[in-house]
């Protein structure tokens, strides 16, 4: 099953990832599709830092996911405490986009998500697209 990867880039990525995970799990269409993951612990660390969310795309593909994610991310990013948060979103083997809460316009979120999540793997586009 294909999945989207959402990495939280902030001063406190663990807390912000937990906040975003709770927010997305509260969306009926995303319930049961969101799980936290992270990189392997570095030497001297006791465990992995959970700073990435994996969202299952399901059999319906990315279109339904984008429709569910857009309003959830738009609202979450608009929260006043989110001004220093960036999200890096993409699919394994596809391009990714970085959405900066301070710089992105609300209307651009859907375009950026579709660009990353509905990538045609046969065209071999660049793997990092920053807006």
PDB file of C-alpha atoms in Angstrom:
ATOM      1  CA  UNK A   1       0.000   0.000   0.000  1.00  0.00           C
ATOM      2  CA  UNK A   2       1.380   3.433  -0.917  1.00  0.00           C
ATOM      3  CA  UNK A   3       1.909   5.974   1.847  1.00  0.00           C
ATOM      4  CA  UNK A   4       2.671   9.649   2.283  1.00  0.00           C
ATOM      5  CA  UNK A   5       5.501  10.734   4.562  1.00  0.00           C
ATOM      6  CA  UNK A   6       4.986  13.966   6.528  1.00  0.00           C
ATOM      7  CA  UNK A   7       8.059  15.227   8.390  1.00  0.00           C
ATOM      8  CA  UNK A   8       7.731  18.054  10.886  1.00  0.00           C
ATOM      9  CA  UNK A   9      10.608  20.550  10.885  1.00  0.00           C
ATOM     10  CA  UNK A  10      10.468  22.865  13.899  1.00  0.00           C
ATOM     11  CA  UNK A  11      12.172  23.815  17.156  1.00  0.00           C
ATOM     12  CA  UNK A  12      10.278  20.995  18.887  1.00  0.00           C
ATOM     13  CA  UNK A  13       9.608  18.367  16.190  1.00  0.00           C
ATOM     14  CA  UNK A  14       8.468  15.656  18.606  1.00  0.00           C
ATOM     15  CA  UNK A  15       5.759  17.792  20.232  1.00  0.00           C
ATOM     16  CA  UNK A  16       4.683  19.249  16.885  1.00  0.00           C
ATOM     17  CA  UNK A  17       4.551  15.775  15.307  1.00  0.00           C
ATOM     18  CA  UNK A  18       2.386  14.546  18.182  1.00  0.00           C
ATOM     19  CA  UNK A  19       0.123  17.575  17.772  1.00  0.00           C
ATOM     20  CA  UNK A  20      -0.234  17.014  14.029  1.00  0.00           C
ATOM     21  CA  UNK A  21      -0.811  13.276  14.502  1.00  0.00           C
ATOM     22  CA  UNK A  22      -3.604  13.956  16.999  1.00  0.00           C
ATOM     23  CA  UNK A  23      -5.099  16.531  14.639  1.00  0.00           C
ATOM     24  CA  UNK A  24      -5.064  14.200  11.625  1.00  0.00           C
ATOM     25  CA  UNK A  25      -6.372  11.232  13.618  1.00  0.00           C
ATOM     26  CA  UNK A  26      -9.342  13.423  14.543  1.00  0.00           C
ATOM     27  CA  UNK A  27     -10.312  13.680  10.869  1.00  0.00           C
ATOM     28  CA  UNK A  28     -12.818  10.871  10.140  1.00  0.00           C
ATOM     29  CA  UNK A  29     -11.371  10.064   6.677  1.00  0.00           C
ATOM     30  CA  UNK A  30      -7.833   9.825   8.076  1.00  0.00           C
ATOM     31  CA  UNK A  31      -8.622   7.876  11.249  1.00  0.00           C
ATOM     32  CA  UNK A  32      -6.628   4.646  11.367  1.00  0.00           C
ATOM     33  CA  UNK A  33      -4.334   5.816   8.533  1.00  0.00           C
ATOM     34  CA  UNK A  34      -1.814   7.868  10.548  1.00  0.00           C
ATOM     35  CA  UNK A  35       1.155   6.505  12.469  1.00  0.00           C
ATOM     36  CA  UNK A  36       4.292   8.099  13.843  1.00  0.00           C
ATOM     37  CA  UNK A  37       7.738   6.927  12.787  1.00  0.00           C
ATOM     38  CA  UNK A  38      11.269   8.227  12.953  1.00  0.00           C
ATOM     39  CA  UNK A  39      14.870   7.613  12.196  1.00  0.00           C
ATOM     40  CA  UNK A  40      17.002   5.076  14.031  1.00  0.00           C
ATOM     41  CA  UNK A  41      18.574   6.383  17.237  1.00  0.00           C
ATOM     42  CA  UNK A  42      22.035   7.881  16.979  1.00  0.00           C
ATOM     43  CA  UNK A  43      24.865   6.568  19.153  1.00  0.00           C
ATOM     44  CA  UNK A  44      24.169   7.567  22.746  1.00  0.00           C
ATOM     45  CA  UNK A  45      20.417   8.066  22.209  1.00  0.00           C
ATOM     46  CA  UNK A  46      17.931   5.823  23.980  1.00  0.00           C
ATOM     47  CA  UNK A  47      15.373   5.637  21.193  1.00  0.00           C
ATOM     48  CA  UNK A  48      14.139   6.966  17.897  1.00  0.00           C
ATOM     49  CA  UNK A  49      12.850  10.518  17.559  1.00  0.00           C
ATOM     50  CA  UNK A  50       9.298  10.304  16.246  1.00  0.00           C
ATOM     51  CA  UNK A  51       9.280  13.299  13.908  1.00  0.00           C
ATOM     52  CA  UNK A  52       7.623  11.789  10.836  1.00  0.00           C
ATOM     53  CA  UNK A  53       4.070  10.692  10.168  1.00  0.00           C
ATOM     54  CA  UNK A  54       3.159   7.988   7.696  1.00  0.00           C
ATOM     55  CA  UNK A  55      -0.324   8.353   6.216  1.00  0.00           C
ATOM     56  CA  UNK A  56      -1.673   5.343   4.313  1.00  0.00           C
ATOM     57  CA  UNK A  57      -2.987   6.340   0.892  1.00  0.00           C
ATOM     58  CA  UNK A  58      -5.178   3.263   0.521  1.00  0.00           C
ATOM     59  CA  UNK A  59      -6.665   1.710  -2.606  1.00  0.00           C
ATOM     60  CA  UNK A  60      -8.328   5.007  -3.585  1.00  0.00           C
ATOM     61  CA  UNK A  61      -4.940   6.569  -4.266  1.00  0.00           C
ATOM     62  CA  UNK A  62      -3.667   9.992  -3.339  1.00  0.00           C
ATOM     63  CA  UNK A  63      -6.671  11.964  -4.633  1.00  0.00           C
ATOM     64  CA  UNK A  64      -8.889  11.075  -1.688  1.00  0.00           C
ATOM     65  CA  UNK A  65      -6.009  11.596   0.701  1.00  0.00           C
ATOM     66  CA  UNK A  66      -5.299  15.075  -0.634  1.00  0.00           C
ATOM     67  CA  UNK A  67      -8.980  15.959  -0.312  1.00  0.00           C
ATOM     68  CA  UNK A  68      -8.892  14.909   3.343  1.00  0.00           C
ATOM     69  CA  UNK A  69      -5.437  16.344   4.131  1.00  0.00           C
ATOM     70  CA  UNK A  70      -5.852  19.810   2.612  1.00  0.00           C
ATOM     71  CA  UNK A  71      -8.371  21.268   5.073  1.00  0.00           C
ATOM     72  CA  UNK A  72      -6.728  19.481   8.025  1.00  0.00           C
ATOM     73  CA  UNK A  73      -3.234  20.785   7.206  1.00  0.00           C
ATOM     74  CA  UNK A  74      -4.493  24.241   6.269  1.00  0.00           C
ATOM     75  CA  UNK A  75      -6.209  24.626   9.654  1.00  0.00           C
ATOM     76  CA  UNK A  76      -3.328  23.078  11.614  1.00  0.00           C
ATOM     77  CA  UNK A  77      -0.748  25.328   9.924  1.00  0.00           C
ATOM     78  CA  UNK A  78      -2.917  28.410  10.512  1.00  0.00           C
ATOM     79  CA  UNK A  79      -2.779  27.995  14.295  1.00  0.00           C
ATOM     80  CA  UNK A  80      -0.864  30.962  15.815  1.00  0.00           C
ATOM     81  CA  UNK A  81       1.651  28.658  17.522  1.00  0.00           C
ATOM     82  CA  UNK A  82       2.527  27.071  14.177  1.00  0.00           C
ATOM     83  CA  UNK A  83       4.404  30.069  12.762  1.00  0.00           C
ATOM     84  CA  UNK A  84       7.812  28.346  13.049  1.00  0.00           C
ATOM     85  CA  UNK A  85       6.741  25.005  11.585  1.00  0.00           C
ATOM     86  CA  UNK A  86       7.580  23.510   8.206  1.00  0.00           C
ATOM     87  CA  UNK A  87       6.204  20.266   6.834  1.00  0.00           C
ATOM     88  CA  UNK A  88       8.048  18.123   4.309  1.00  0.00           C
ATOM     89  CA  UNK A  89       5.562  15.922   2.453  1.00  0.00           C
ATOM     90  CA  UNK A  90       6.079  13.284  -0.223  1.00  0.00           C
ATOM     91  CA  UNK A  91       5.771   9.665  -1.295  1.00  0.00           C
ATOM     92  CA  UNK A  92       8.526   7.088  -1.257  1.00  0.00           C
ATOM     93  CA  UNK A  93      10.436   7.360  -4.519  1.00  0.00           C
ATOM     94  CA  UNK A  94       8.636  10.556  -5.545  1.00  0.00           C
ATOM     95  CA  UNK A  95       9.213  14.283  -5.139  1.00  0.00           C
ATOM     96  CA  UNK A  96       8.644  16.052  -1.859  1.00  0.00           C
ATOM     97  CA  UNK A  97       7.457  19.548  -1.078  1.00  0.00           C
ATOM     98  CA  UNK A  98       8.192  21.704   1.905  1.00  0.00           C
ATOM     99  CA  UNK A  99       5.369  23.839   3.260  1.00  0.00           C
ATOM    100  CA  UNK A 100       6.469  26.704   5.510  1.00  0.00           C
ATOM    101  CA  UNK A 101       3.680  27.983   7.770  1.00  0.00           C
ATOM    102  CA  UNK A 102       5.147  31.506   7.593  1.00  0.00           C
ATOM    103  CA  UNK A 103       5.392  31.686   3.802  1.00  0.00           C
ATOM    104  CA  UNK A 104       2.767  29.495   2.167  1.00  0.00           C
ATOM    105  CA  UNK A 105      -0.524  30.980   1.060  1.00  0.00           C
ATOM    106  CA  UNK A 106      -3.592  28.995   2.052  1.00  0.00           C
ATOM    107  CA  UNK A 107      -4.613  28.436  -1.581  1.00  0.00           C
ATOM    108  CA  UNK A 108      -1.214  26.944  -2.467  1.00  0.00           C
ATOM    109  CA  UNK A 109      -1.404  24.020  -0.032  1.00  0.00           C
ATOM    110  CA  UNK A 110      -3.575  21.826  -2.264  1.00  0.00           C
ATOM    111  CA  UNK A 111      -1.369  22.459  -5.310  1.00  0.00           C
ATOM    112  CA  UNK A 112       1.786  21.600  -3.339  1.00  0.00           C
ATOM    113  CA  UNK A 113       0.271  18.424  -1.895  1.00  0.00           C
ATOM    114  CA  UNK A 114      -0.960  17.217  -5.274  1.00  0.00           C
ATOM    115  CA  UNK A 115       2.450  17.933  -6.776  1.00  0.00           C
ATOM    116  CA  UNK A 116       4.114  15.627  -4.254  1.00  0.00           C
ATOM    117  CA  UNK A 117       1.468  12.963  -3.757  1.00  0.00           C
ATOM    118  CA  UNK A 118       0.159  12.470  -7.281  1.00  0.00           C
ATOM    119  CA  UNK A 119       3.587  12.191  -8.873  1.00  0.00           C
ATOM    120  CA  UNK A 120       3.838   9.951 -11.925  1.00  0.00           C
ATOM    121  CA  UNK A 121       6.775   7.710 -11.051  1.00  0.00           C
ATOM    122  CA  UNK A 122       7.483   7.021 -14.721  1.00  0.00           C
ATOM    123  CA  UNK A 123       8.574  10.582 -15.428  1.00  0.00           C
ATOM    124  CA  UNK A 124      11.479  10.659 -12.949  1.00  0.00           C
ATOM    125  CA  UNK A 125      10.968  14.224 -11.757  1.00  0.00           C
ATOM    126  CA  UNK A 126      13.290  15.862  -9.256  1.00  0.00           C
ATOM    127  CA  UNK A 127      12.965  14.488  -5.748  1.00  0.00           C
ATOM    128  CA  UNK A 128      12.941  17.832  -3.894  1.00  0.00           C
ATOM    129  CA  UNK A 129      10.586  20.652  -4.782  1.00  0.00           C
ATOM    130  CA  UNK A 130      10.583  23.589  -2.386  1.00  0.00           C
ATOM    131  CA  UNK A 131       7.962  26.304  -2.492  1.00  0.00           C
TER     132      UNK A 131
END
